[in-house]
Short mmCIF file of C-alpha atoms and ligand atoms in Angstrom, two decimals:
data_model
loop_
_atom_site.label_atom_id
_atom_site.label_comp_id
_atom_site.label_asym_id
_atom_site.label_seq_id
_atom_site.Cartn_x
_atom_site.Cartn_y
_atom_site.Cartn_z
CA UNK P 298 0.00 0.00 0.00
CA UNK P 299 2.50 2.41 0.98
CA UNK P 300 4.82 2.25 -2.21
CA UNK P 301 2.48 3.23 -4.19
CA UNK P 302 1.51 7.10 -2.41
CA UNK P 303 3.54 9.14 -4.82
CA UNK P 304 6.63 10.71 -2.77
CA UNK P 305 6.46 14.67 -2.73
CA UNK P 306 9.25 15.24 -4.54
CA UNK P 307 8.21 13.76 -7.09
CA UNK P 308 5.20 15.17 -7.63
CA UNK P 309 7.48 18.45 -7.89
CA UNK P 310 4.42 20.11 -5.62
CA UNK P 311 3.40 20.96 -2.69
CA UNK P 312 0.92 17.89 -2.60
CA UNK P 313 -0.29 18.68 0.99
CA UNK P 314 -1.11 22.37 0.46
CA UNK P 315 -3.73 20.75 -1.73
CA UNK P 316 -5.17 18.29 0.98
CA UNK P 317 -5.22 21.35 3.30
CA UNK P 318 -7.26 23.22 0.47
CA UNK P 319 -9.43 20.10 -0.17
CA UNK P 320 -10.20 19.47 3.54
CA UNK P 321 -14.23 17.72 4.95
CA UNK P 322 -16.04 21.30 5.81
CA UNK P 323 -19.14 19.60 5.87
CA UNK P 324 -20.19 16.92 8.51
CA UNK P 325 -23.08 15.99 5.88
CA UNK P 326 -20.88 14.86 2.95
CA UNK P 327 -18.40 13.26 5.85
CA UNK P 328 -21.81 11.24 7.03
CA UNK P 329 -22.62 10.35 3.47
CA UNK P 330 -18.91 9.90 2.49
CA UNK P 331 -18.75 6.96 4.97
CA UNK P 332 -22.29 5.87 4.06
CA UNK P 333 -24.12 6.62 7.57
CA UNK P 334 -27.87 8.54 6.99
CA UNK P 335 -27.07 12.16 7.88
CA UNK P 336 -30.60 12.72 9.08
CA UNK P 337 -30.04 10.71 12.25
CA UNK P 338 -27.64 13.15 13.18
CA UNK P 339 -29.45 16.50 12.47
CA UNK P 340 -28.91 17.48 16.23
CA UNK P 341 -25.16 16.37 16.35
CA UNK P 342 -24.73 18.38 13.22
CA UNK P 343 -25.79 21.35 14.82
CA UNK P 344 -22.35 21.53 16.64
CA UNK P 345 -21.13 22.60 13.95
CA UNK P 346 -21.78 26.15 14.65
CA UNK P 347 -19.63 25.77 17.96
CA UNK P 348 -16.42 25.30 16.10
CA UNK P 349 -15.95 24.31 12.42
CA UNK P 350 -15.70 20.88 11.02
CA UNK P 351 -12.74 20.05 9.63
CA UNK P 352 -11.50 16.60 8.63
CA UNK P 353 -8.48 16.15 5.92
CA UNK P 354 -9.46 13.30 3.52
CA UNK P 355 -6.62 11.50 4.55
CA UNK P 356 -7.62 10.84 7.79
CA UNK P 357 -11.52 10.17 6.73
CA UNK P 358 -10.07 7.74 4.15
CA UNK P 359 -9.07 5.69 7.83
CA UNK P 360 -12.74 5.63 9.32
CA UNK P 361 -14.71 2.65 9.24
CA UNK P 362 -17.58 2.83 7.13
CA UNK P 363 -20.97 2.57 8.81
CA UNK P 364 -19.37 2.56 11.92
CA UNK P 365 -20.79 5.62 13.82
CA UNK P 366 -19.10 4.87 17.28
CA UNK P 367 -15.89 4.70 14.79
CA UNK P 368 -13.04 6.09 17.40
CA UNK P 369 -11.43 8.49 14.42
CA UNK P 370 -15.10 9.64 13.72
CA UNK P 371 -15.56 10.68 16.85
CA UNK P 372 -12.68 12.69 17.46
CA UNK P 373 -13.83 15.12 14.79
CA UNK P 374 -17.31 15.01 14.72
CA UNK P 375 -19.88 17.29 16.31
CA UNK P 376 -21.75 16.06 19.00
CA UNK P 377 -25.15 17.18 20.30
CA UNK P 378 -23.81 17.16 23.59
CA UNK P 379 -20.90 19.94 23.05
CA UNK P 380 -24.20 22.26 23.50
CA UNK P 381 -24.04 21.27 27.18
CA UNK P 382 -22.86 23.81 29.57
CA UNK P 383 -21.29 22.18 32.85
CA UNK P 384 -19.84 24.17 36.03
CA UNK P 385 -16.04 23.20 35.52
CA UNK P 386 -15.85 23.44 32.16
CA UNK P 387 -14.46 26.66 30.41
CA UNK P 388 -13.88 28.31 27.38
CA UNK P 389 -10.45 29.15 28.15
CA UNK P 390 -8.86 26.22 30.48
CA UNK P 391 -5.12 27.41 29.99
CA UNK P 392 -6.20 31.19 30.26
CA UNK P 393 -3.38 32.61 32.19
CA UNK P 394 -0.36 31.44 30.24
CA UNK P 395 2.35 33.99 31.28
CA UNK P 396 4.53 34.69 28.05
CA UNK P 397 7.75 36.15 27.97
CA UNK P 398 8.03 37.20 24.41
CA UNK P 399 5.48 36.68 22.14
CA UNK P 400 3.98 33.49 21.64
CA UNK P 401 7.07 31.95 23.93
CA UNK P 402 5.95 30.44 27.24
CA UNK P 403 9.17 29.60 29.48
CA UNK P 404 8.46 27.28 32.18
CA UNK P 405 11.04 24.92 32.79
CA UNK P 406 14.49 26.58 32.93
CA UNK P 407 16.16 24.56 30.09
CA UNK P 408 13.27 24.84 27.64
CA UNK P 409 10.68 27.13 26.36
CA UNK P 410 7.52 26.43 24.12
CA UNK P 411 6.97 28.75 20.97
CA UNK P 412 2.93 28.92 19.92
CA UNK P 413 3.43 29.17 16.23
CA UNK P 414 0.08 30.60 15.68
CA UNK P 415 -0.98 28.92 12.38
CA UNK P 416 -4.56 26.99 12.65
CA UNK P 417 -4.57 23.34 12.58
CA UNK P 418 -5.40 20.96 9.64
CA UNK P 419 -7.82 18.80 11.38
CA UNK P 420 -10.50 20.84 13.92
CA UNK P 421 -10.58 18.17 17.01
CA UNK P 422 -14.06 18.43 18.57
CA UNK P 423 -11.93 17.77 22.17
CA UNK P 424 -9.30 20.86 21.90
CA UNK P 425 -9.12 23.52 23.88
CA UNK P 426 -8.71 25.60 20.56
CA UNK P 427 -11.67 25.40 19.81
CA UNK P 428 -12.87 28.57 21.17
CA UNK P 429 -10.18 30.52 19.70
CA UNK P 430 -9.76 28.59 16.34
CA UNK P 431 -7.19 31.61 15.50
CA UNK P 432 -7.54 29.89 11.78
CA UNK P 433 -5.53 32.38 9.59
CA UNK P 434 -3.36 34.57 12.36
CA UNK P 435 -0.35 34.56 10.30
CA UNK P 436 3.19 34.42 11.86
CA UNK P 437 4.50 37.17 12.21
CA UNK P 438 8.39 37.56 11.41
CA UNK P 439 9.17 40.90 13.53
CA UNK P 440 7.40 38.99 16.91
CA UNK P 441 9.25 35.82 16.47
CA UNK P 442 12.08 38.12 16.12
CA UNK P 443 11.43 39.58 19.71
CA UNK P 444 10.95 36.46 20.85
CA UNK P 445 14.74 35.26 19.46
CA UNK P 446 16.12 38.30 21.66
CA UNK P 447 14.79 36.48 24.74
CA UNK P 448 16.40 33.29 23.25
CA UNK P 449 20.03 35.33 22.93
CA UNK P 450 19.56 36.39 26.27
CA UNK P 451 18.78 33.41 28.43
CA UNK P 452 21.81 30.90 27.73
CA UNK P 453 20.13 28.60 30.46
CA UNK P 454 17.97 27.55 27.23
CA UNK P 455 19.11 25.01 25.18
CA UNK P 456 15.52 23.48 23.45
CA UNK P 457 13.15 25.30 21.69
CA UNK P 458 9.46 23.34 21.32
CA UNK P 459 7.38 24.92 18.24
CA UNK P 460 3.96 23.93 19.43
CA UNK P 461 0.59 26.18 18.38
CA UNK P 462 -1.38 25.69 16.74
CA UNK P 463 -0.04 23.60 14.75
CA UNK P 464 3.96 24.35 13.69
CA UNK P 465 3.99 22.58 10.54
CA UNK P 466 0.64 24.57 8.82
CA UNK P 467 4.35 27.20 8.26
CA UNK P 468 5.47 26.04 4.88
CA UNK P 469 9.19 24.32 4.89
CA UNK P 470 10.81 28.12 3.16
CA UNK P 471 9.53 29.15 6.78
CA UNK P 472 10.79 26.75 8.63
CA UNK P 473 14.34 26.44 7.15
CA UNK P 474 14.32 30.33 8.01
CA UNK P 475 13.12 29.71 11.63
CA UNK P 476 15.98 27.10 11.89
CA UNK P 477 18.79 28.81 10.49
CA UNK P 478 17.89 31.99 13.09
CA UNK P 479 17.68 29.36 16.06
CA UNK P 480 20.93 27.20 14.68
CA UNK P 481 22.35 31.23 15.06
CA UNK P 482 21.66 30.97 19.01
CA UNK P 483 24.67 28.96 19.96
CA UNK P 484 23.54 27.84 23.66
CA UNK P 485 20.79 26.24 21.76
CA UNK P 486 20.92 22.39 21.12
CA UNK P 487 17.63 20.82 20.16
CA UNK P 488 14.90 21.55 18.01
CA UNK P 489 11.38 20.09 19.16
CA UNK P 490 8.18 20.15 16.55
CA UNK P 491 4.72 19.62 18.36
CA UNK P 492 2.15 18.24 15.28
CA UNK P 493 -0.58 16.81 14.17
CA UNK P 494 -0.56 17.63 11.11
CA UNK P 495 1.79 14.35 9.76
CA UNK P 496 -0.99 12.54 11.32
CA UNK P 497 -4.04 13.29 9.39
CA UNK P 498 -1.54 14.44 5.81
CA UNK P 499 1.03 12.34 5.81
CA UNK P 500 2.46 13.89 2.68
CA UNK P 501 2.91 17.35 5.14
CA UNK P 502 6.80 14.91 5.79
CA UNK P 503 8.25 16.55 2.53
CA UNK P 504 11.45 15.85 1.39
CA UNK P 505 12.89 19.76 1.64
CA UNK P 506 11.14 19.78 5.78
CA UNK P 507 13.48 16.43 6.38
CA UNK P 508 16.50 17.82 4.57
CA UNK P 509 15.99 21.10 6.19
CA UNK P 510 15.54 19.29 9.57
CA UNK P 511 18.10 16.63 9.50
CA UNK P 512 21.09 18.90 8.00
CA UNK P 513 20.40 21.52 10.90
CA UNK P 514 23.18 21.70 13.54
CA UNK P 515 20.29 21.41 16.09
CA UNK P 516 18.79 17.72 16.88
CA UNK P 517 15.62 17.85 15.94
CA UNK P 518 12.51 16.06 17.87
CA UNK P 519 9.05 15.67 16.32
CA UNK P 520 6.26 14.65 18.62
CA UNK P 521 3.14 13.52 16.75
CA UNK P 522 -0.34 13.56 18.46
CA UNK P 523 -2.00 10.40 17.69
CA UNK P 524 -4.76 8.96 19.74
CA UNK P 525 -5.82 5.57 18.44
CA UNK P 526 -3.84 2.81 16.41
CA UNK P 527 -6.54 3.15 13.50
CA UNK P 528 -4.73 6.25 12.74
CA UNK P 529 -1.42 4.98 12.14
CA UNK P 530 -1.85 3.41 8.37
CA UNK P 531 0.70 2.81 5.62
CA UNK P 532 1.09 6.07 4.36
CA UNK P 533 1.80 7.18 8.11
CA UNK P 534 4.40 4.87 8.89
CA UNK P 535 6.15 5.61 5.45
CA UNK P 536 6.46 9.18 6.75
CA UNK P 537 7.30 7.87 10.34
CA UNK P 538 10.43 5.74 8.49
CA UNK P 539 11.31 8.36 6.80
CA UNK P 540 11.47 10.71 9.52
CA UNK P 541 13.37 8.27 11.65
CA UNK P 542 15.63 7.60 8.58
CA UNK P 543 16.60 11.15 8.27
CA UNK P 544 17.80 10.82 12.14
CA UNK P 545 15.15 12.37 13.87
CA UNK P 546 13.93 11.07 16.94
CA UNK P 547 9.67 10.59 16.45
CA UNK P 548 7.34 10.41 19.96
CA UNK P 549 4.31 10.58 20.62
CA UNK P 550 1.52 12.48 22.90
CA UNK P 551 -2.10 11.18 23.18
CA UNK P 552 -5.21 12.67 24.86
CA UNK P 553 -6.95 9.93 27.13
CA UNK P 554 -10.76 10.41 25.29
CA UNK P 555 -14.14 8.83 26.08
CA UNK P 556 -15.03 5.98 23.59
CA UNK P 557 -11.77 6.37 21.89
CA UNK P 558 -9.26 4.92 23.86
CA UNK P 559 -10.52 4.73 27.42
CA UNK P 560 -10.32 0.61 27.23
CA UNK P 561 -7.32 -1.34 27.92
CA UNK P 562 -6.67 -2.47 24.65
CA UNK P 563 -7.23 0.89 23.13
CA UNK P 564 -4.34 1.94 24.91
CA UNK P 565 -2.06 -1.35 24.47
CA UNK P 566 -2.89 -1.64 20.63
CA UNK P 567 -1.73 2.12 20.45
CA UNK P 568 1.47 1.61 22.15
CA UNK P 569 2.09 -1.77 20.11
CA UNK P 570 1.09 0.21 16.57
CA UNK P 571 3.55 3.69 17.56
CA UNK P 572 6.64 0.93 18.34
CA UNK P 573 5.65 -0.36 15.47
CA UNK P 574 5.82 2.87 13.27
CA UNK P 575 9.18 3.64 15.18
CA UNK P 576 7.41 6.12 17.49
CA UNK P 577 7.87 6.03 21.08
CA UNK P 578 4.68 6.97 23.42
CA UNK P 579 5.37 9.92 25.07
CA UNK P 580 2.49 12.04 27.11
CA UNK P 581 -0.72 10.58 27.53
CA UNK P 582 -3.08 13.89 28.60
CA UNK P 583 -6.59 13.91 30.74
CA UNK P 584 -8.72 16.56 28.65
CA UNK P 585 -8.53 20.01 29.54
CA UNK P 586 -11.76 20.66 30.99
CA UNK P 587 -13.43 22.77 28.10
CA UNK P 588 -16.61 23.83 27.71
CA UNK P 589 -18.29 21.71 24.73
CA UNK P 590 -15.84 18.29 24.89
CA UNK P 591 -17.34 17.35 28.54
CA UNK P 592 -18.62 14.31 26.98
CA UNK P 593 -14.39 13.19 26.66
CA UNK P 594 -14.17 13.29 29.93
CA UNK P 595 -12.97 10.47 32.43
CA UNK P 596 -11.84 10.79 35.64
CA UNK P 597 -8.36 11.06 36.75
CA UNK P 598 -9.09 7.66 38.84
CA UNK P 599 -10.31 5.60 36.09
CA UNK P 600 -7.14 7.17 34.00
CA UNK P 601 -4.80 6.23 37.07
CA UNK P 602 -6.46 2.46 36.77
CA UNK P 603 -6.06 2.49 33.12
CA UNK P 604 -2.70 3.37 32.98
CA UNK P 605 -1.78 0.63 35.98
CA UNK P 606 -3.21 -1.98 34.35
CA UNK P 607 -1.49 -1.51 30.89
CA UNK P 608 1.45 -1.46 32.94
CA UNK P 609 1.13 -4.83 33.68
CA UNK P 610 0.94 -5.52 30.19
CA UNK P 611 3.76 -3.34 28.31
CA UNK P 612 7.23 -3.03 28.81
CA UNK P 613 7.69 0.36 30.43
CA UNK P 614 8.97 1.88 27.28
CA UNK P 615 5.75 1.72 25.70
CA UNK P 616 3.92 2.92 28.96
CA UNK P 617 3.20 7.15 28.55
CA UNK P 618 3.46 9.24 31.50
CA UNK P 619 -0.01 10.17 32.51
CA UNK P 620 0.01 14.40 32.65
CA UNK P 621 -3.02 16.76 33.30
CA UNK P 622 -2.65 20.64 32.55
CA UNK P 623 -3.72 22.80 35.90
CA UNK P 624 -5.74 25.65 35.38
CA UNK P 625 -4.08 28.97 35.91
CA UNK P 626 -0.53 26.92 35.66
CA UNK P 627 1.13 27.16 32.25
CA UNK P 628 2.60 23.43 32.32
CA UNK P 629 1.76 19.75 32.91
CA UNK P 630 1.76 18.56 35.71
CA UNK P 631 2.61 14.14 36.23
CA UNK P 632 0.09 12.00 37.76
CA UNK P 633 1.76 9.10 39.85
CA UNK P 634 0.34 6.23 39.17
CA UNK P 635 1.89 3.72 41.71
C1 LIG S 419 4.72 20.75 27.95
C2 LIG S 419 5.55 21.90 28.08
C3 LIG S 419 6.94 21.84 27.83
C4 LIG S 419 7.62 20.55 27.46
O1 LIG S 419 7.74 19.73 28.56
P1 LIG S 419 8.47 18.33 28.43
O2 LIG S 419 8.23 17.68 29.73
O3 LIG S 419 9.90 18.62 28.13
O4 LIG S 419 7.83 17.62 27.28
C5 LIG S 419 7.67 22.99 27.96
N1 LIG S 419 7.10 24.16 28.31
C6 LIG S 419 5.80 24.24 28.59
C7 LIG S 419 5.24 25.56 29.02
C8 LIG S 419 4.97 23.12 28.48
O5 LIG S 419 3.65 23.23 28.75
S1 LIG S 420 -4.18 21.86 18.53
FE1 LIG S 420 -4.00 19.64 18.26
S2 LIG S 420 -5.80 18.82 19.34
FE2 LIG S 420 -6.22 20.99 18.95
S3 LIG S 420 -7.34 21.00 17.01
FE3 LIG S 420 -5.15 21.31 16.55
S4 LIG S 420 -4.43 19.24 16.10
FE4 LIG S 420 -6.37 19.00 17.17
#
C-alpha cells in the first residue's frame, strides 16, 4: 500500500497544500462519504456552529464505514452534547499562560515552548482551541524576532518546542528560516516540533522539511499527536520511516478520550502500533476541561487504573506518563500512578 503514495518530490508540488485546500467542511458529505444517513444526526450536526468541522481526507479515508461509534469519527465530529454547559468546564482552560516574548511560554528553565500561531489541519471536537480557532493569524516575522532576543539572552535555554497551533501549517521556506535563526543561538541544542498535522496528511513529511531538519546543527525532535492505532496506516508509517531515517527522533503524545481509547486495549494496541511505526509513546493527557468536549471526559481515577493496568501488560517503554494541565498553571503537571 505504501509504495504506491507518490513521494512529494516527485510530484514536484506541494501535494499537501492541496489536501489542506481540499479538507471535509461539511459533517453531511463526511456522514454520506462513509455511508451513515445524515438525518439521524441533524442534532449532532448542529455543533457545527460551535467550532468548524474540519476533517483532511486523509484521515476520513481511515474511518470505518458505517461505523458511527468509529473512534477516528468521533474525534472530529460534532456532538449534540458539546451544546451542554457544565460548572467546571471553560472556554479558556489554559487562560493565564504567562509569556515572555510573544507566543514563547518559558516554564522549565532549560526549555521554552513557541505557539506558532498557524490553525490546525484537522479541527478536534476535544481541543481547547476550539474557542479561539485563531484559523488564519499569520506568523509574524518581527514577533518571532522579539521572541529570538529572549532566546540570545537566556543561555540557560538550550531546546526550543514549536507547538501552536499547529507548527507545521508554516510552509518548509519558513521553517528552514526559523531554523537557520535558532541554529544562530549557539547555547541552543535541540529543536522540538509539536504536530498533528503528519498525522491526518502524511504527505505534510516533505522531502525539503526532512532535509531542512536533518542537515540543521540542532537535533531535531518531532512529537506527533495520535490517539488511536486506527490512525497509524501505511502512508503514516512511510512518513514515520522516513522521519526516523533522516535521524530524527519521532514520539508521541495522546489525549486519554471517552469511547476512543478509554479501554485497555485501546491503549495497548496504540502503544504496540507507535513501536511499530518507530514512534515512542510519550504524554498521555486527561482533557482540559473545556466547555463543549465534557462528553471526553474520564476521571483522573479511572485514568490512574487504566494506565496501571497496561502497565502490567507493556514493557515500560511503551507505557506514557499520565500528565493533566492545571488551570491557571502554564505546564503539565505528572500523575503518579503507583
Ligand atoms: C509541555 C511543556 C513543555 C515541554 O515539557 P516536556 O516535559 O519537556 O515535554 C515545555 N514548556 C511548557 C510551558 C509546556 O507546557
Ligand atoms: S491543537 Fe491539536 S488537538 Fe487541537 S485541534 Fe489542533 S491538532 Fe487538534
Amino acid at each position: 500500500m505504501s509504495d504506491m503514495i507518490p513521494r512529494n518530490s516527485l510530484l514536484g508540488q506541494q501535494s499537501w497544500q492541496k489536501e489542506l485546500a481540499d479538507v471535509i467542511t461539511d459533517p453531511v458529505e463526511l456522514l454520506k462519504m462513509l455511508a451513515i444517513n445524515p438525518e439521524d444526526y441533524f442534532d449532532d450536526i448542529k455543533a457545527r456552529q460551535l467550532f468548524p468541522v474540519r476533517v483532511p481526507r486523509p484521515f476520513a479515508d481511515r474511518i470505518e464505514k458505517g461505523n458511527p461509534r468509529d473512534p477516528l469519527l468521533l474525534q472530529v465530529m460534532p456532538k449534540a452534547q458539546e451544546f451542554l454547559k457544565s460548572p467546571g468546564y471553560v472556554t479558556d482552560p489554559l487562560q493565564e499562560q504567562q509569556t515572555v516574548a510573544p507566543g514563547m511560554l518559558h516554564k522549565y528553565e532549560s526549555r521554552v515552548l513557541f505557539i506558532l500561531k498557524g490553525g490546525c489541519a484537522v479541527n478536534c471536537r476535544y481541543c481547547f482551541r476550539r474557542h479561539f480557532p485563531y484559523a488564519e493569524t499569520k506568523i509574524n516575522k518581527r514577533d518571532i524576532q522579539v521572541s529570538l532576543e529572549y532566546l540570545e539572552q537566556h543561555p540557560e535555554i538550550n531546546e526550543v518546542i514549536l507547538s501552536g497551533g499547529d507548527p507545521l501549517m508554516a510552509n518548509d521556506d519558513f521553517l528552514q528560516w526559523m531554523l537557520e535563526k535558532l541554529e544562530a543561538i549557539p547555547h541552543l541544542t535541540r529543536i522540538r516540533i509539536h504536530t498533528r498535522l503528519p498525522v491526518v496528511i502524511p504527505a505534510r513529511i516533505t522531502q525539503k522539511l526532512l532535509t531542512v531538519l536533518s542537515s540543521s546543527r540542532l537535533q531535531a525532535l518531532i512529537v506527533l499527536h495520535i490517539n488511536h492505532a486506527n490512525e497509524i496506516d501505511g502512508a503514516l508509517k512511510q512518513a514515520c520511516k522516513d522521519i526516523r531515517e533522516a535521524g530524527i527522533h519521532l514520539l508521541n503524545q495522546s489525549v486519554l478520550l471517552k469511547d476512543v481509547n478509554d479501554k485497555q486495549e485501546a491503549l495497548i494496541n496504540l502503544s504496540e502500533a507507535l513501536f511499530e511505526a518507530g514512534v515512542m509513546p510519550y504524554y498521555l493527557h486527561l482533557l482540559d476541561k473545556v466547555e463543549g468536549a465534557e462528553h471526553f471526559d474520564i476521571s483522573e481515577r479511572e485514568a490512574v487504573e487504566l494506565v496501571q493496568s497496561i502497565t502490567k501488560k507493556l514493557p515500560g517503554f511503551l507505557v506514557p506518563r499520565l500528565a493533566r494541565e492545571e488551570p491557571g498553571k502554564p505546564s503539565k503537571t505528572l500523575i503518579n500512578i503507583n
